[in-house]
XYZ file of N, CA, C and O in Angstrom:
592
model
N 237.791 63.684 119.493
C 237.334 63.618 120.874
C 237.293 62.161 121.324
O 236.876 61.334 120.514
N 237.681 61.770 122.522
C 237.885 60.536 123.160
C 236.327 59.963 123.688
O 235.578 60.533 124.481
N 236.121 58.769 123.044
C 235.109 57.787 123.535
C 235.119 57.582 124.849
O 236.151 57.173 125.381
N 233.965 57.832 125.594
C 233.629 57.719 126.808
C 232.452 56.339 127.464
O 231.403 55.980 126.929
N 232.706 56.116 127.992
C 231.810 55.023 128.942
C 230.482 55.531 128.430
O 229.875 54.667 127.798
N 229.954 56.522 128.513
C 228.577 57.289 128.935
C 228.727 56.753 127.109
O 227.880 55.898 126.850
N 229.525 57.077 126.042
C 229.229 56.920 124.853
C 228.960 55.261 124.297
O 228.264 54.971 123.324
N 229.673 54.316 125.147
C 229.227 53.117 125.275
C 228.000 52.616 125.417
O 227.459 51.744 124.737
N 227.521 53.300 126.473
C 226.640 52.964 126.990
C 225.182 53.547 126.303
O 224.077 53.006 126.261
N 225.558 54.641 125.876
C 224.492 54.885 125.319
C 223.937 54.365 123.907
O 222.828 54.482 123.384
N 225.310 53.647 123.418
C 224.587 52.690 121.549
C 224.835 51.593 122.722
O 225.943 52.090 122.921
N 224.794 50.751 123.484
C 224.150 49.272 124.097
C 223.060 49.524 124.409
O 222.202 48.737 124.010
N 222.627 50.677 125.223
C 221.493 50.799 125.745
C 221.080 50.648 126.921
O 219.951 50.445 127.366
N 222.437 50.799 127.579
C 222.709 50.234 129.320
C 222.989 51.226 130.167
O 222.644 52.323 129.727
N 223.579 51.247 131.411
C 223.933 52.537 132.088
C 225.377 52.427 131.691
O 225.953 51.595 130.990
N 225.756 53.371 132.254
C 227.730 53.842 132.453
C 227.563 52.293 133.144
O 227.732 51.284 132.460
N 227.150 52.229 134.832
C 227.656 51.346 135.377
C 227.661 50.006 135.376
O 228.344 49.295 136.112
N 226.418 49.434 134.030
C 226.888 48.718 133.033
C 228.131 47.887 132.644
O 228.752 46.835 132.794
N 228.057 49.138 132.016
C 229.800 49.451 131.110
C 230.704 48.639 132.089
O 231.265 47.544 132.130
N 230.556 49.694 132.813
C 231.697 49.314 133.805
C 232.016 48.042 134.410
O 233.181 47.713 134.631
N 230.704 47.085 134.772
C 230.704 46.061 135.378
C 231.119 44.630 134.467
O 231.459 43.502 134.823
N 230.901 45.303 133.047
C 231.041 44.469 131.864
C 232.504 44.385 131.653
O 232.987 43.334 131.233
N 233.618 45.927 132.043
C 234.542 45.762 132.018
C 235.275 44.541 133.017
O 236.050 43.626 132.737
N 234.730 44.927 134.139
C 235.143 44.163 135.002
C 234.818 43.099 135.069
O 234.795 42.586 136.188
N 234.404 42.269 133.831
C 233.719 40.755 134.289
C 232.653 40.616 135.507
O 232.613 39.808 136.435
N 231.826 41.673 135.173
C 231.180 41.236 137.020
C 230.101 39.860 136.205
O 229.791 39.823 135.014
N 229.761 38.978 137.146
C 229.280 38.087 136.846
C 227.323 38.611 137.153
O 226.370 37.976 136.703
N 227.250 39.596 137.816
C 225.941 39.771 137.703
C 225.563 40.634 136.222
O 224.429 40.923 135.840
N 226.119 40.767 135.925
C 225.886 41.019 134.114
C 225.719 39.783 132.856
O 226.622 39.276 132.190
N 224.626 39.581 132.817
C 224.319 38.205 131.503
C 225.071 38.401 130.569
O 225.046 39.517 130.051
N 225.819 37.561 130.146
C 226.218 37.118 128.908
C 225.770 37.731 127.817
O 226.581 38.060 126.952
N 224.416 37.989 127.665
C 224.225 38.667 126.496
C 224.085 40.076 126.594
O 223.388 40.647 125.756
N 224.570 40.634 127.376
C 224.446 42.108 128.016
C 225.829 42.613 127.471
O 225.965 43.515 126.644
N 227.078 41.714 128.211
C 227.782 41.898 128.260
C 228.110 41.636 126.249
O 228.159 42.580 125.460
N 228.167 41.149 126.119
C 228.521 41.050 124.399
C 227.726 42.122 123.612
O 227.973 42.293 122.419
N 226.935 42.727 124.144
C 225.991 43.826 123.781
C 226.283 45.313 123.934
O 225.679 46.261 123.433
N 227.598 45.304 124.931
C 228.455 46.281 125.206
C 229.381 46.097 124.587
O 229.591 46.906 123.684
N 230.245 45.090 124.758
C 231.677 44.807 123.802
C 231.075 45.864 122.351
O 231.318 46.997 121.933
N 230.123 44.633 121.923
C 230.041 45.206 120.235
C 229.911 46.572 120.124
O 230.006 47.120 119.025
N 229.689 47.225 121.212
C 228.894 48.234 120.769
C 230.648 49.155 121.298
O 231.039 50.095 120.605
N 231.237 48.821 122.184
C 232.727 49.029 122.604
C 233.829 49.329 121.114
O 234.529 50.208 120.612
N 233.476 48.225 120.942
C 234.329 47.913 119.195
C 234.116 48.687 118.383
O 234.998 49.218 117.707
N 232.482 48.988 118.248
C 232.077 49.874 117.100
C 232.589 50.869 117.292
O 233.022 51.456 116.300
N 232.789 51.579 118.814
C 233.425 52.986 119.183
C 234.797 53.239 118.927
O 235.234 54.386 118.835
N 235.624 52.039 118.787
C 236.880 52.193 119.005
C 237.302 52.143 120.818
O 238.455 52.387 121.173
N 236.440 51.873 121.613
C 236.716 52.456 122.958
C 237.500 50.974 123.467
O 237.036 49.834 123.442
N 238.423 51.294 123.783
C 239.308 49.878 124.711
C 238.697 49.503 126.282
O 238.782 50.203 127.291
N 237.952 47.936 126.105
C 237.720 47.564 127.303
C 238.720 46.511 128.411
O 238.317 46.076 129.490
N 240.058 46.268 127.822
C 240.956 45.482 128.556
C 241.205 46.495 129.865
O 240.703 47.608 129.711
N 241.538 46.389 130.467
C 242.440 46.588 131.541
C 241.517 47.992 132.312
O 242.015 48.857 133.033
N 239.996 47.869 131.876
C 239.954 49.417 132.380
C 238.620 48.252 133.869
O 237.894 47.314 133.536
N 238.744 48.720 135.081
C 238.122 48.443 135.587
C 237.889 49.765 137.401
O 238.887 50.397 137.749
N 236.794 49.892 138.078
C 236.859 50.877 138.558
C 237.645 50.176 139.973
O 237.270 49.026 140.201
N 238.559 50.671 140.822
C 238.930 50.274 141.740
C 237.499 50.367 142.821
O 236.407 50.901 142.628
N 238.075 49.548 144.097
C 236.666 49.249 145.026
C 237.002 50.475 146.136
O 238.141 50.698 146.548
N 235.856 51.194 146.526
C 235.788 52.198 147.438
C 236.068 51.754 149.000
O 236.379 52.411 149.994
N 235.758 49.983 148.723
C 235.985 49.630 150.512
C 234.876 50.314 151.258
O 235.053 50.318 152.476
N 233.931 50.811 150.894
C 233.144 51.762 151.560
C 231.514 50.617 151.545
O 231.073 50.235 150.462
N 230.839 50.229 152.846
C 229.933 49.551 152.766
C 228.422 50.499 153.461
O 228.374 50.932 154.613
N 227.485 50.620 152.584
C 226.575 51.547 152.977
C 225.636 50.825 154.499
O 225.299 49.653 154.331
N 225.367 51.254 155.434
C 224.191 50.900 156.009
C 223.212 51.308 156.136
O 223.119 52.403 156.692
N 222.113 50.673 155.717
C 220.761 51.112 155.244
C 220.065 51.085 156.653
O 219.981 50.042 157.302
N 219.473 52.528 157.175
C 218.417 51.928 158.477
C 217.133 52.105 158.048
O 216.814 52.591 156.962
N 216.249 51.633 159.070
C 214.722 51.870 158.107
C 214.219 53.801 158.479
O 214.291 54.588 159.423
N 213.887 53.792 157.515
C 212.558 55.184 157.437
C 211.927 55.868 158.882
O 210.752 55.657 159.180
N 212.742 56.635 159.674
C 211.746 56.718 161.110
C 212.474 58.026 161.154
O 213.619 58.270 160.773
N 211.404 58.976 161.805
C 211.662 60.164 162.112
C 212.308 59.776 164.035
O 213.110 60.489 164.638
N 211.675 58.540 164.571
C 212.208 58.874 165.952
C 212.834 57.525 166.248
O 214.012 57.510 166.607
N 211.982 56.096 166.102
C 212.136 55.026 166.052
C 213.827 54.578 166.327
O 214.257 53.997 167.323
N 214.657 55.064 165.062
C 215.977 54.600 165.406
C 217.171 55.154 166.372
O 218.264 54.727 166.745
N 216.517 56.136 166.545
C 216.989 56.752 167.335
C 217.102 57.047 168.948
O 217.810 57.712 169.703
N 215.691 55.923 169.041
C 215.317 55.712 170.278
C 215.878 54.162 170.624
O 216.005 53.838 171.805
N 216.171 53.322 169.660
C 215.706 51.980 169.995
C 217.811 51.853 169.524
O 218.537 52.001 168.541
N 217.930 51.485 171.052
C 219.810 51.136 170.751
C 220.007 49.659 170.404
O 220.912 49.001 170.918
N 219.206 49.193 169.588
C 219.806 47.987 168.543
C 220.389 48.512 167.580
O 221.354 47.973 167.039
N 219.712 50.079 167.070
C 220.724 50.205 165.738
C 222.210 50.225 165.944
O 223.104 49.603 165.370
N 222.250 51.556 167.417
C 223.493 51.803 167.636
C 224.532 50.869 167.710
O 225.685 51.111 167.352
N 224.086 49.652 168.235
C 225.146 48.195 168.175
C 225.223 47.852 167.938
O 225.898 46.913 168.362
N 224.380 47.905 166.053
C 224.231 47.150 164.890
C 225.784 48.294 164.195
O 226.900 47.978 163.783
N 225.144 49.530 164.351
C 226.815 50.491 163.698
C 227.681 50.263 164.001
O 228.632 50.192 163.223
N 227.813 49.966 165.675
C 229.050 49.445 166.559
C 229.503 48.334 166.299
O 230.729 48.280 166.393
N 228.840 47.114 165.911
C 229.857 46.061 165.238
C 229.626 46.152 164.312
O 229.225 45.044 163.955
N 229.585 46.934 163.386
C 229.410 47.094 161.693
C 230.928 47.630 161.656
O 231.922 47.115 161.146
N 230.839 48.334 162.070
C 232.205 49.926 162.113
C 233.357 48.965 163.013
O 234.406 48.848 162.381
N 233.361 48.432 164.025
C 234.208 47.178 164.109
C 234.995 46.307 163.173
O 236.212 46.157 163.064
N 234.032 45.796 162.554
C 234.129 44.791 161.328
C 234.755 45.099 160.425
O 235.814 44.554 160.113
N 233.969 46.491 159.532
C 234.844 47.580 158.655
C 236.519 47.523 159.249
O 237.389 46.804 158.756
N 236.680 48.295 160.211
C 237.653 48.739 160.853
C 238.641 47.579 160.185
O 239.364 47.654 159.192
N 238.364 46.319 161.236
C 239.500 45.750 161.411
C 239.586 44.844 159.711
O 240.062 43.709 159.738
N 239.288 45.208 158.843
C 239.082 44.834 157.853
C 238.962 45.691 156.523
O 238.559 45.527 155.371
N 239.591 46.805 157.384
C 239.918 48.169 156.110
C 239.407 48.531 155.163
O 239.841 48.930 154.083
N 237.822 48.310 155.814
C 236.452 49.040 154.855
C 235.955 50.380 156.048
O 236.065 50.471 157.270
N 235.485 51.124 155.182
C 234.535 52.187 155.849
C 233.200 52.046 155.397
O 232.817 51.664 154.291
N 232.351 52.498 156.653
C 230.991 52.715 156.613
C 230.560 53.734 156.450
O 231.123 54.772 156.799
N 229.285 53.656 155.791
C 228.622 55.424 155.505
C 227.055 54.796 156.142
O 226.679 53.659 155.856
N 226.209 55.775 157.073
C 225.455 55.203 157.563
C 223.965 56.323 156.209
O 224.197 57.436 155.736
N 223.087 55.776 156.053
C 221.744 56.021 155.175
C 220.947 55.905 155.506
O 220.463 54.776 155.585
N 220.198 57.167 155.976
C 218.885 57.183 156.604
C 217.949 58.237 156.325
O 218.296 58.845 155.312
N 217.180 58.563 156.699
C 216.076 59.464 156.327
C 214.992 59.303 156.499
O 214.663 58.132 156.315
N 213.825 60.276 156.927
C 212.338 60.549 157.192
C 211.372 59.477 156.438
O 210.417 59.013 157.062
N 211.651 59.040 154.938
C 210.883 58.470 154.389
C 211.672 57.324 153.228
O 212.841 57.455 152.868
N 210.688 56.139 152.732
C 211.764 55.718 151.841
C 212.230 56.283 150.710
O 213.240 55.803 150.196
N 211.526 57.492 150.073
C 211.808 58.138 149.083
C 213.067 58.691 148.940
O 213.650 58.614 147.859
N 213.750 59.456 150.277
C 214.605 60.249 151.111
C 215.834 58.918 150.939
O 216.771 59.024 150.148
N 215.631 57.717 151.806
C 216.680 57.027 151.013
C 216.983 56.156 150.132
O 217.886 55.360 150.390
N 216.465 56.114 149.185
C 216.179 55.343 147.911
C 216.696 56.644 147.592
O 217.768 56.306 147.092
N 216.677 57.872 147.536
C 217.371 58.974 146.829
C 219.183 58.630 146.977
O 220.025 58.309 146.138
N 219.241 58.842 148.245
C 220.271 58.625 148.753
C 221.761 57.832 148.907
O 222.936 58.060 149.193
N 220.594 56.421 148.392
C 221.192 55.364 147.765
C 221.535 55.140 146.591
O 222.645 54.779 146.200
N 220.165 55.440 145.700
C 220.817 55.814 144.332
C 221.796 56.553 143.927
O 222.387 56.268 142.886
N 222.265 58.035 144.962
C 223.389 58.582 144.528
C 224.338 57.691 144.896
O 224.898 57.216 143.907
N 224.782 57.233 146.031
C 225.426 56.126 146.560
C 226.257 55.217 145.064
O 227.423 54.952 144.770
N 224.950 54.981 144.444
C 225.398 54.000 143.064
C 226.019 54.435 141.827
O 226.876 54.140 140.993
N 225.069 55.361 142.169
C 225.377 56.233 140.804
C 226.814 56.280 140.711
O 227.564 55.627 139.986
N 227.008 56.950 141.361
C 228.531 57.694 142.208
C 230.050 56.868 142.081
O 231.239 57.174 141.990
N 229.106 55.473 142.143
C 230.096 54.967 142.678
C 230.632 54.669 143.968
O 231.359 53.681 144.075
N 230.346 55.468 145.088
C 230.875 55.868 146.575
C 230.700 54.492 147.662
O 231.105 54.494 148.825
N 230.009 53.352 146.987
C 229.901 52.045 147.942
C 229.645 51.182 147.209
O 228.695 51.262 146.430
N 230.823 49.635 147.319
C 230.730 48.676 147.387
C 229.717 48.129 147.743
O 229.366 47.799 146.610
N 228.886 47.723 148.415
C 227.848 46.658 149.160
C 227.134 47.687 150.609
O 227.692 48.372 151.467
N 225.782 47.391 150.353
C 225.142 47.740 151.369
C 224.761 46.918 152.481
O 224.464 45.775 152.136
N 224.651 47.228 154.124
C 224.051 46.500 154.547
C 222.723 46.905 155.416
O 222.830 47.717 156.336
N 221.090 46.124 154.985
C 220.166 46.561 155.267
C 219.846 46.428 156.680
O 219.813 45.252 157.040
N 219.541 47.491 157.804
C 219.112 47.032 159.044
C 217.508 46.980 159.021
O 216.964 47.548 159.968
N 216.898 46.534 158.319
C 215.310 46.572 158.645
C 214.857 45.380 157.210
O 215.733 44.921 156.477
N 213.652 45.110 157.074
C 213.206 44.193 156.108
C 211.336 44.588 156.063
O 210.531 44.334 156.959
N 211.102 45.143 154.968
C 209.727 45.201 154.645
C 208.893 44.618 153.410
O 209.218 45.216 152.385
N 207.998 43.719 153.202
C 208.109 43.801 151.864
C 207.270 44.612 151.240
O 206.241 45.020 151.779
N 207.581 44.883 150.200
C 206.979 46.169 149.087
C 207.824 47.510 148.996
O 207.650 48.499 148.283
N 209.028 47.161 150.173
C 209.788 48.411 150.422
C 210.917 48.923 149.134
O 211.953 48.357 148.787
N 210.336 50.116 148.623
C 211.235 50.595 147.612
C 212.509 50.307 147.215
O 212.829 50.062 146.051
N 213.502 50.339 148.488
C 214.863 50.804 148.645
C 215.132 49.212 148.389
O 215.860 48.814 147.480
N 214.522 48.439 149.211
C 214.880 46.603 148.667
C 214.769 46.601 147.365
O 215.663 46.174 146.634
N 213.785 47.026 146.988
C 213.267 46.295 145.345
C 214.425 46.702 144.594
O 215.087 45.979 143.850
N 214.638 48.065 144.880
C 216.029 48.928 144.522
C 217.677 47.917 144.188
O 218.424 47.754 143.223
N 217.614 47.460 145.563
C 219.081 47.141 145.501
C 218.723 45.557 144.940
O 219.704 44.924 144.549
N 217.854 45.111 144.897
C 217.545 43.319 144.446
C 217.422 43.533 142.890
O 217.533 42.502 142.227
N 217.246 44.514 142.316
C 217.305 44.683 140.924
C 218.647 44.939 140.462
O 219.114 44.400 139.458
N 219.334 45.846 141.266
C 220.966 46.382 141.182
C 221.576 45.475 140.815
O 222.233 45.403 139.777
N 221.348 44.224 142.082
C 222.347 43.026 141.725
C 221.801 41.774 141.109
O 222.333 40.722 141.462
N 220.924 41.731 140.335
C 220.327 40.631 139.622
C 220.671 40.827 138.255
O 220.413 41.905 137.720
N 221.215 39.924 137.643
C 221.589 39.757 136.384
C 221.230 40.849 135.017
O 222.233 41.192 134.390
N 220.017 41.355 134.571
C 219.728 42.301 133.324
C 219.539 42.945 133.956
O 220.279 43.880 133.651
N 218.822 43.298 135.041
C 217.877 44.269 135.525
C 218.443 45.334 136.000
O 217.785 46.317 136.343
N 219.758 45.265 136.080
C 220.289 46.687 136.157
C 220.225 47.415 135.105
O 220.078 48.618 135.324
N 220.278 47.131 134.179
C 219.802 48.041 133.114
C 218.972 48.497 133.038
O 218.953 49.505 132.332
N 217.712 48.050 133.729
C 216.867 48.660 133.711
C 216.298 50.088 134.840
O 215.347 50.865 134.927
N 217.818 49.720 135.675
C 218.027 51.082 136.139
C 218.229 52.283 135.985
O 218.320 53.025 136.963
């Protein structure tokens, strides 16, 4: 049976997307993370040259938590409107992320990652203590995705 990412990942002790980022040289992966996968790559037999995930082009936009708020207030709408502009002429797509509470999209987002389904998010609101931040500031900080 063929060695899988998920089997990588599970003797390093990291996620799949880990793995993956280790394949790809991503630089938000430490040095010692990344050699922590290799070895553990090697031990499997699993080949990490040339395997890397192509980019979805797909950029999430995060709005804040409101059952009425954004919907009333047309800054978002012309925040999507030159978002989806931008995308456009620059051959990314947008997926817009929203929901009743932050739980709702911190769910949402996490599938988002999980998945794979987006490159880079962009946040329209700023709170601090807010879940979904702490979320994505851990994503892209050096170990701490692992600890995702």
């Amino acid at each position: 049976m063929a060695v899988t990412i998920q089997d990588v990942a599970a003797l390093a002790g990291v996620s799949p997307s880990t793995v993956s980022r280790t394949c790809r040289n991503n630089p938000s992966i430490s040095e010692e993370t990344k050699e922590r996968v290799r070895r553990a790559a090697k031990q499997l037999g699993y080949a990490m040259e040339g395997i890397s995930t192509p980019a979805t082009r797909t950029v999430g936009v995060i709005l804040p938590p409101s059952a009425r708020e954004v919907y009333e207030n047309p800054f978002y709408l012309e925040m999507i409107r030159g978002i989806n502009q931008f995308c456009n002429a620059h051959q990314y797509v947008s997926t817009i992320v929203t929901g009743r509470d932050n739980d709702e999209i911190l769910s949402a987002v996490r599938l988002l990652v999980s998945s794979g389904t987006a490159d880079a998010f962009i946040l329209l609101y700023s709170r601090q203590g807010d879940t979904v931040i702490d979320y994505l500031c851990l994503l892209y900080t050096s170990d701490a995705a692992d600890e995702l």
